């Protein structure tokens, strides 16, 4: 018999970017921008085979891919609330191959801070059967936020 259990976690990540809230928000809303920083631009790390972004309340975001020869990860999100330049709320699940590993609700807030934007990302995660771990998710999202900063600095 398989041992089924859940692990709950809430993480709050805060980053400050030298860019206006509208510019940081746009990096989340524009598929061309988000593909670069969200799915990873290093082919050795993660190669998306599919990516879709329908950025509107009720819209879907979907990506599937993984490292060459490795596991395939699927991410599917639905946007629950969007306030331009201020906040995004979405819920999503993840699969590794065909195994559901987590389900989460996330809010991203864009707070003006002088010439910068303070981004507050709060995620309430449910990690399933030990297939995923809060510390791994925190590291992964942290890497995405670093990539977002790099993208903003280059653009």
JSON list of C-alpha atoms in Angstrom, two decimals:
[
{"chain": "A", "resi": 1, "resn": "UNK", "atom": "CA", "xyz": [0.00, 0.00, 0.00]},
{"chain": "A", "resi": 2, "resn": "UNK", "atom": "CA", "xyz": [1.30, 3.44, -0.92]},
{"chain": "A", "resi": 3, "resn": "UNK", "atom": "CA", "xyz": [1.82, 5.94, 1.89]},
{"chain": "A", "resi": 4, "resn": "UNK", "atom": "CA", "xyz": [-0.09, 9.12, 0.96]},
{"chain": "A", "resi": 5, "resn": "UNK", "atom": "CA", "xyz": [0.55, 12.32, 2.90]},
{"chain": "A", "resi": 6, "resn": "UNK", "atom": "CA", "xyz": [0.82, 16.05, 2.44]},
{"chain": "A", "resi": 7, "resn": "UNK", "atom": "CA", "xyz": [3.31, 18.64, 3.60]},
{"chain": "A", "resi": 8, "resn": "UNK", "atom": "CA", "xyz": [2.08, 22.22, 3.90]},
{"chain": "A", "resi": 9, "resn": "UNK", "atom": "CA", "xyz": [4.30, 25.27, 3.61]},
{"chain": "A", "resi": 10, "resn": "UNK", "atom": "CA", "xyz": [3.99, 29.01, 3.19]},
{"chain": "A", "resi": 11, "resn": "UNK", "atom": "CA", "xyz": [6.96, 30.93, 1.82]},
{"chain": "A", "resi": 12, "resn": "UNK", "atom": "CA", "xyz": [7.41, 34.65, 1.39]},
{"chain": "A", "resi": 13, "resn": "UNK", "atom": "CA", "xyz": [10.14, 35.86, -0.96]},
{"chain": "A", "resi": 14, "resn": "UNK", "atom": "CA", "xyz": [10.98, 39.54, -1.28]},
{"chain": "A", "resi": 15, "resn": "UNK", "atom": "CA", "xyz": [13.13, 41.09, -3.99]},
{"chain": "A", "resi": 16, "resn": "UNK", "atom": "CA", "xyz": [13.79, 44.67, -5.02]},
{"chain": "A", "resi": 17, "resn": "UNK", "atom": "CA", "xyz": [14.32, 45.53, -8.69]},
{"chain": "A", "resi": 18, "resn": "UNK", "atom": "CA", "xyz": [15.61, 48.80, -10.10]},
{"chain": "A", "resi": 19, "resn": "UNK", "atom": "CA", "xyz": [12.58, 49.17, -12.37]},
{"chain": "A", "resi": 20, "resn": "UNK", "atom": "CA", "xyz": [9.07, 50.60, -12.16]},
{"chain": "A", "resi": 21, "resn": "UNK", "atom": "CA", "xyz": [6.17, 48.39, -11.01]},
{"chain": "A", "resi": 22, "resn": "UNK", "atom": "CA", "xyz": [4.69, 48.57, -14.51]},
{"chain": "A", "resi": 23, "resn": "UNK", "atom": "CA", "xyz": [7.93, 47.25, -16.03]},
{"chain": "A", "resi": 24, "resn": "UNK", "atom": "CA", "xyz": [8.28, 44.41, -13.52]},
{"chain": "A", "resi": 25, "resn": "UNK", "atom": "CA", "xyz": [4.59, 43.54, -13.91]},
{"chain": "A", "resi": 26, "resn": "UNK", "atom": "CA", "xyz": [4.99, 43.52, -17.71]},
{"chain": "A", "resi": 27, "resn": "UNK", "atom": "CA", "xyz": [7.75, 40.89, -17.38]},
{"chain": "A", "resi": 28, "resn": "UNK", "atom": "CA", "xyz": [5.10, 38.59, -15.87]},
{"chain": "A", "resi": 29, "resn": "UNK", "atom": "CA", "xyz": [2.42, 39.45, -18.45]},
{"chain": "A", "resi": 30, "resn": "UNK", "atom": "CA", "xyz": [4.42, 39.27, -21.70]},
{"chain": "A", "resi": 31, "resn": "UNK", "atom": "CA", "xyz": [4.95, 35.71, -23.01]},
{"chain": "A", "resi": 32, "resn": "UNK", "atom": "CA", "xyz": [8.21, 36.62, -24.80]},
{"chain": "A", "resi": 33, "resn": "UNK", "atom": "CA", "xyz": [9.70, 38.01, -21.58]},
{"chain": "A", "resi": 34, "resn": "UNK", "atom": "CA", "xyz": [8.35, 35.37, -19.24]},
{"chain": "A", "resi": 35, "resn": "UNK", "atom": "CA", "xyz": [9.58, 32.51, -21.41]},
{"chain": "A", "resi": 36, "resn": "UNK", "atom": "CA", "xyz": [13.15, 33.74, -20.87]},
{"chain": "A", "resi": 37, "resn": "UNK", "atom": "CA", "xyz": [13.22, 34.21, -17.11]},
{"chain": "A", "resi": 38, "resn": "UNK", "atom": "CA", "xyz": [10.53, 31.76, -15.95]},
{"chain": "A", "resi": 39, "resn": "UNK", "atom": "CA", "xyz": [11.41, 28.61, -17.89]},
{"chain": "A", "resi": 40, "resn": "UNK", "atom": "CA", "xyz": [15.16, 29.19, -17.90]},
{"chain": "A", "resi": 41, "resn": "UNK", "atom": "CA", "xyz": [17.40, 30.36, -20.67]},
{"chain": "A", "resi": 42, "resn": "UNK", "atom": "CA", "xyz": [20.13, 27.80, -20.09]},
{"chain": "A", "resi": 43, "resn": "UNK", "atom": "CA", "xyz": [19.44, 24.75, -22.30]},
{"chain": "A", "resi": 44, "resn": "UNK", "atom": "CA", "xyz": [21.40, 22.45, -19.99]},
{"chain": "A", "resi": 45, "resn": "UNK", "atom": "CA", "xyz": [19.17, 23.35, -17.07]},
{"chain": "A", "resi": 46, "resn": "UNK", "atom": "CA", "xyz": [15.67, 23.23, -18.48]},
{"chain": "A", "resi": 47, "resn": "UNK", "atom": "CA", "xyz": [14.37, 23.02, -22.01]},
{"chain": "A", "resi": 48, "resn": "UNK", "atom": "CA", "xyz": [10.68, 23.79, -22.37]},
{"chain": "A", "resi": 49, "resn": "UNK", "atom": "CA", "xyz": [8.99, 21.78, -25.06]},
{"chain": "A", "resi": 50, "resn": "UNK", "atom": "CA", "xyz": [5.66, 23.55, -24.64]},
{"chain": "A", "resi": 51, "resn": "UNK", "atom": "CA", "xyz": [4.81, 27.02, -23.34]},
{"chain": "A", "resi": 52, "resn": "UNK", "atom": "CA", "xyz": [1.54, 28.96, -23.32]},
{"chain": "A", "resi": 53, "resn": "UNK", "atom": "CA", "xyz": [0.52, 32.15, -21.51]},
{"chain": "A", "resi": 54, "resn": "UNK", "atom": "CA", "xyz": [-3.02, 33.54, -21.56]},
{"chain": "A", "resi": 55, "resn": "UNK", "atom": "CA", "xyz": [-2.52, 36.37, -19.09]},
{"chain": "A", "resi": 56, "resn": "UNK", "atom": "CA", "xyz": [-6.00, 37.36, -17.95]},
{"chain": "A", "resi": 57, "resn": "UNK", "atom": "CA", "xyz": [-8.30, 36.45, -15.06]},
{"chain": "A", "resi": 58, "resn": "UNK", "atom": "CA", "xyz": [-9.35, 32.88, -15.82]},
{"chain": "A", "resi": 59, "resn": "UNK", "atom": "CA", "xyz": [-6.45, 32.49, -18.24]},
{"chain": "A", "resi": 60, "resn": "UNK", "atom": "CA", "xyz": [-4.00, 29.60, -18.28]},
{"chain": "A", "resi": 61, "resn": "UNK", "atom": "CA", "xyz": [-0.25, 29.32, -18.16]},
{"chain": "A", "resi": 62, "resn": "UNK", "atom": "CA", "xyz": [1.31, 26.03, -19.14]},
{"chain": "A", "resi": 63, "resn": "UNK", "atom": "CA", "xyz": [4.84, 24.77, -19.56]},
{"chain": "A", "resi": 64, "resn": "UNK", "atom": "CA", "xyz": [6.31, 21.31, -19.95]},
{"chain": "A", "resi": 65, "resn": "UNK", "atom": "CA", "xyz": [9.95, 20.36, -20.26]},
{"chain": "A", "resi": 66, "resn": "UNK", "atom": "CA", "xyz": [13.06, 19.43, -18.37]},
{"chain": "A", "resi": 67, "resn": "UNK", "atom": "CA", "xyz": [16.76, 18.76, -18.65]},
{"chain": "A", "resi": 68, "resn": "UNK", "atom": "CA", "xyz": [17.89, 16.75, -21.65]},
{"chain": "A", "resi": 69, "resn": "UNK", "atom": "CA", "xyz": [17.41, 13.06, -20.90]},
{"chain": "A", "resi": 70, "resn": "UNK", "atom": "CA", "xyz": [15.89, 13.79, -17.49]},
{"chain": "A", "resi": 71, "resn": "UNK", "atom": "CA", "xyz": [12.48, 14.04, -15.89]},
{"chain": "A", "resi": 72, "resn": "UNK", "atom": "CA", "xyz": [9.74, 16.00, -17.62]},
{"chain": "A", "resi": 73, "resn": "UNK", "atom": "CA", "xyz": [8.02, 18.64, -15.47]},
{"chain": "A", "resi": 74, "resn": "UNK", "atom": "CA", "xyz": [4.57, 20.05, -16.17]},
{"chain": "A", "resi": 75, "resn": "UNK", "atom": "CA", "xyz": [3.34, 23.33, -14.67]},
{"chain": "A", "resi": 76, "resn": "UNK", "atom": "CA", "xyz": [-0.25, 24.46, -15.20]},
{"chain": "A", "resi": 77, "resn": "UNK", "atom": "CA", "xyz": [-1.63, 27.63, -13.64]},
{"chain": "A", "resi": 78, "resn": "UNK", "atom": "CA", "xyz": [-4.91, 29.55, -13.67]},
{"chain": "A", "resi": 79, "resn": "UNK", "atom": "CA", "xyz": [-5.01, 33.27, -13.00]},
{"chain": "A", "resi": 80, "resn": "UNK", "atom": "CA", "xyz": [-7.48, 34.07, -10.23]},
{"chain": "A", "resi": 81, "resn": "UNK", "atom": "CA", "xyz": [-6.91, 37.84, -9.89]},
{"chain": "A", "resi": 82, "resn": "UNK", "atom": "CA", "xyz": [-4.91, 40.47, -11.76]},
{"chain": "A", "resi": 83, "resn": "UNK", "atom": "CA", "xyz": [-4.63, 44.15, -10.90]},
{"chain": "A", "resi": 84, "resn": "UNK", "atom": "CA", "xyz": [-2.36, 45.84, -13.46]},
{"chain": "A", "resi": 85, "resn": "UNK", "atom": "CA", "xyz": [0.98, 46.92, -12.00]},
{"chain": "A", "resi": 86, "resn": "UNK", "atom": "CA", "xyz": [-0.11, 45.90, -8.46]},
{"chain": "A", "resi": 87, "resn": "UNK", "atom": "CA", "xyz": [-0.80, 42.17, -8.02]},
{"chain": "A", "resi": 88, "resn": "UNK", "atom": "CA", "xyz": [-1.22, 38.76, -9.59]},
{"chain": "A", "resi": 89, "resn": "UNK", "atom": "CA", "xyz": [-2.89, 35.79, -7.87]},
{"chain": "A", "resi": 90, "resn": "UNK", "atom": "CA", "xyz": [-2.78, 32.33, -9.41]},
{"chain": "A", "resi": 91, "resn": "UNK", "atom": "CA", "xyz": [-3.14, 28.69, -8.49]},
{"chain": "A", "resi": 92, "resn": "UNK", "atom": "CA", "xyz": [-1.11, 25.91, -10.05]},
{"chain": "A", "resi": 93, "resn": "UNK", "atom": "CA", "xyz": [-0.11, 22.29, -9.91]},
{"chain": "A", "resi": 94, "resn": "UNK", "atom": "CA", "xyz": [3.06, 20.51, -10.95]},
{"chain": "A", "resi": 95, "resn": "UNK", "atom": "CA", "xyz": [3.79, 17.05, -12.27]},
{"chain": "A", "resi": 96, "resn": "UNK", "atom": "CA", "xyz": [7.10, 15.20, -12.55]},
{"chain": "A", "resi": 97, "resn": "UNK", "atom": "CA", "xyz": [6.58, 12.84, -15.46]},
{"chain": "A", "resi": 98, "resn": "UNK", "atom": "CA", "xyz": [3.01, 11.63, -14.77]},
{"chain": "A", "resi": 99, "resn": "UNK", "atom": "CA", "xyz": [3.11, 12.04, -10.98]},
{"chain": "A", "resi": 100, "resn": "UNK", "atom": "CA", "xyz": [1.38, 15.05, -9.39]},
{"chain": "A", "resi": 101, "resn": "UNK", "atom": "CA", "xyz": [3.90, 16.48, -6.93]},
{"chain": "A", "resi": 102, "resn": "UNK", "atom": "CA", "xyz": [2.27, 19.68, -5.64]},
{"chain": "A", "resi": 103, "resn": "UNK", "atom": "CA", "xyz": [-0.52, 22.21, -5.74]},
{"chain": "A", "resi": 104, "resn": "UNK", "atom": "CA", "xyz": [-0.10, 25.87, -4.76]},
{"chain": "A", "resi": 105, "resn": "UNK", "atom": "CA", "xyz": [-1.74, 29.27, -4.50]},
{"chain": "A", "resi": 106, "resn": "UNK", "atom": "CA", "xyz": [0.55, 32.23, -5.11]},
{"chain": "A", "resi": 107, "resn": "UNK", "atom": "CA", "xyz": [0.27, 36.00, -4.90]},
{"chain": "A", "resi": 108, "resn": "UNK", "atom": "CA", "xyz": [2.78, 38.41, -6.38]},
{"chain": "A", "resi": 109, "resn": "UNK", "atom": "CA", "xyz": [2.63, 42.03, -5.21]},
{"chain": "A", "resi": 110, "resn": "UNK", "atom": "CA", "xyz": [4.42, 44.93, -6.94]},
{"chain": "A", "resi": 111, "resn": "UNK", "atom": "CA", "xyz": [5.10, 47.73, -4.44]},
{"chain": "A", "resi": 112, "resn": "UNK", "atom": "CA", "xyz": [6.59, 51.08, -5.57]},
{"chain": "A", "resi": 113, "resn": "UNK", "atom": "CA", "xyz": [9.78, 51.87, -3.66]},
{"chain": "A", "resi": 114, "resn": "UNK", "atom": "CA", "xyz": [11.28, 55.13, -4.97]},
{"chain": "A", "resi": 115, "resn": "UNK", "atom": "CA", "xyz": [12.82, 54.32, -8.37]},
{"chain": "A", "resi": 116, "resn": "UNK", "atom": "CA", "xyz": [12.50, 50.61, -7.64]},
{"chain": "A", "resi": 117, "resn": "UNK", "atom": "CA", "xyz": [9.87, 47.95, -7.14]},
{"chain": "A", "resi": 118, "resn": "UNK", "atom": "CA", "xyz": [9.62, 45.70, -4.14]},
{"chain": "A", "resi": 119, "resn": "UNK", "atom": "CA", "xyz": [8.22, 42.35, -5.26]},
{"chain": "A", "resi": 120, "resn": "UNK", "atom": "CA", "xyz": [6.54, 40.23, -2.59]},
{"chain": "A", "resi": 121, "resn": "UNK", "atom": "CA", "xyz": [5.79, 36.65, -3.60]},
{"chain": "A", "resi": 122, "resn": "UNK", "atom": "CA", "xyz": [3.77, 34.58, -1.13]},
{"chain": "A", "resi": 123, "resn": "UNK", "atom": "CA", "xyz": [3.10, 30.93, -1.90]},
{"chain": "A", "resi": 124, "resn": "UNK", "atom": "CA", "xyz": [0.95, 28.47, 0.01]},
{"chain": "A", "resi": 125, "resn": "UNK", "atom": "CA", "xyz": [2.04, 25.04, -1.13]},
{"chain": "A", "resi": 126, "resn": "UNK", "atom": "CA", "xyz": [0.77, 21.52, -0.64]},
{"chain": "A", "resi": 127, "resn": "UNK", "atom": "CA", "xyz": [3.51, 18.99, -1.41]},
{"chain": "A", "resi": 128, "resn": "UNK", "atom": "CA", "xyz": [2.29, 15.48, -2.12]},
{"chain": "A", "resi": 129, "resn": "UNK", "atom": "CA", "xyz": [3.64, 12.17, -0.84]},
{"chain": "A", "resi": 130, "resn": "UNK", "atom": "CA", "xyz": [7.22, 13.44, -0.47]},
{"chain": "A", "resi": 131, "resn": "UNK", "atom": "CA", "xyz": [7.52, 13.85, -4.25]},
{"chain": "A", "resi": 132, "resn": "UNK", "atom": "CA", "xyz": [8.41, 17.55, -3.86]},
{"chain": "A", "resi": 133, "resn": "UNK", "atom": "CA", "xyz": [9.76, 19.56, -0.94]},
{"chain": "A", "resi": 134, "resn": "UNK", "atom": "CA", "xyz": [9.21, 23.16, 0.19]},
{"chain": "A", "resi": 135, "resn": "UNK", "atom": "CA", "xyz": [12.95, 23.87, 0.25]},
{"chain": "A", "resi": 136, "resn": "UNK", "atom": "CA", "xyz": [13.31, 22.72, -3.36]},
{"chain": "A", "resi": 137, "resn": "UNK", "atom": "CA", "xyz": [10.41, 24.92, -4.47]},
{"chain": "A", "resi": 138, "resn": "UNK", "atom": "CA", "xyz": [11.84, 27.92, -2.58]},
{"chain": "A", "resi": 139, "resn": "UNK", "atom": "CA", "xyz": [15.17, 27.40, -4.31]},
{"chain": "A", "resi": 140, "resn": "UNK", "atom": "CA", "xyz": [13.53, 27.05, -7.74]},
{"chain": "A", "resi": 141, "resn": "UNK", "atom": "CA", "xyz": [11.39, 30.16, -7.38]},
{"chain": "A", "resi": 142, "resn": "UNK", "atom": "CA", "xyz": [14.40, 32.01, -5.96]},
{"chain": "A", "resi": 143, "resn": "UNK", "atom": "CA", "xyz": [16.34, 31.15, -9.12]},
{"chain": "A", "resi": 144, "resn": "UNK", "atom": "CA", "xyz": [13.46, 32.39, -11.27]},
{"chain": "A", "resi": 145, "resn": "UNK", "atom": "CA", "xyz": [13.45, 35.71, -9.38]},
{"chain": "A", "resi": 146, "resn": "UNK", "atom": "CA", "xyz": [17.21, 36.05, -9.93]},
{"chain": "A", "resi": 147, "resn": "UNK", "atom": "CA", "xyz": [16.62, 35.38, -13.65]},
{"chain": "A", "resi": 148, "resn": "UNK", "atom": "CA", "xyz": [13.85, 38.01, -13.62]},
{"chain": "A", "resi": 149, "resn": "UNK", "atom": "CA", "xyz": [16.31, 40.56, -12.20]},
{"chain": "A", "resi": 150, "resn": "UNK", "atom": "CA", "xyz": [18.86, 39.66, -14.85]},
{"chain": "A", "resi": 151, "resn": "UNK", "atom": "CA", "xyz": [16.23, 39.99, -17.58]},
{"chain": "A", "resi": 152, "resn": "UNK", "atom": "CA", "xyz": [15.16, 43.41, -16.25]},
{"chain": "A", "resi": 153, "resn": "UNK", "atom": "CA", "xyz": [18.80, 44.57, -16.16]},
{"chain": "A", "resi": 154, "resn": "UNK", "atom": "CA", "xyz": [19.36, 43.50, -19.80]},
{"chain": "A", "resi": 155, "resn": "UNK", "atom": "CA", "xyz": [16.11, 44.89, -21.22]}
]
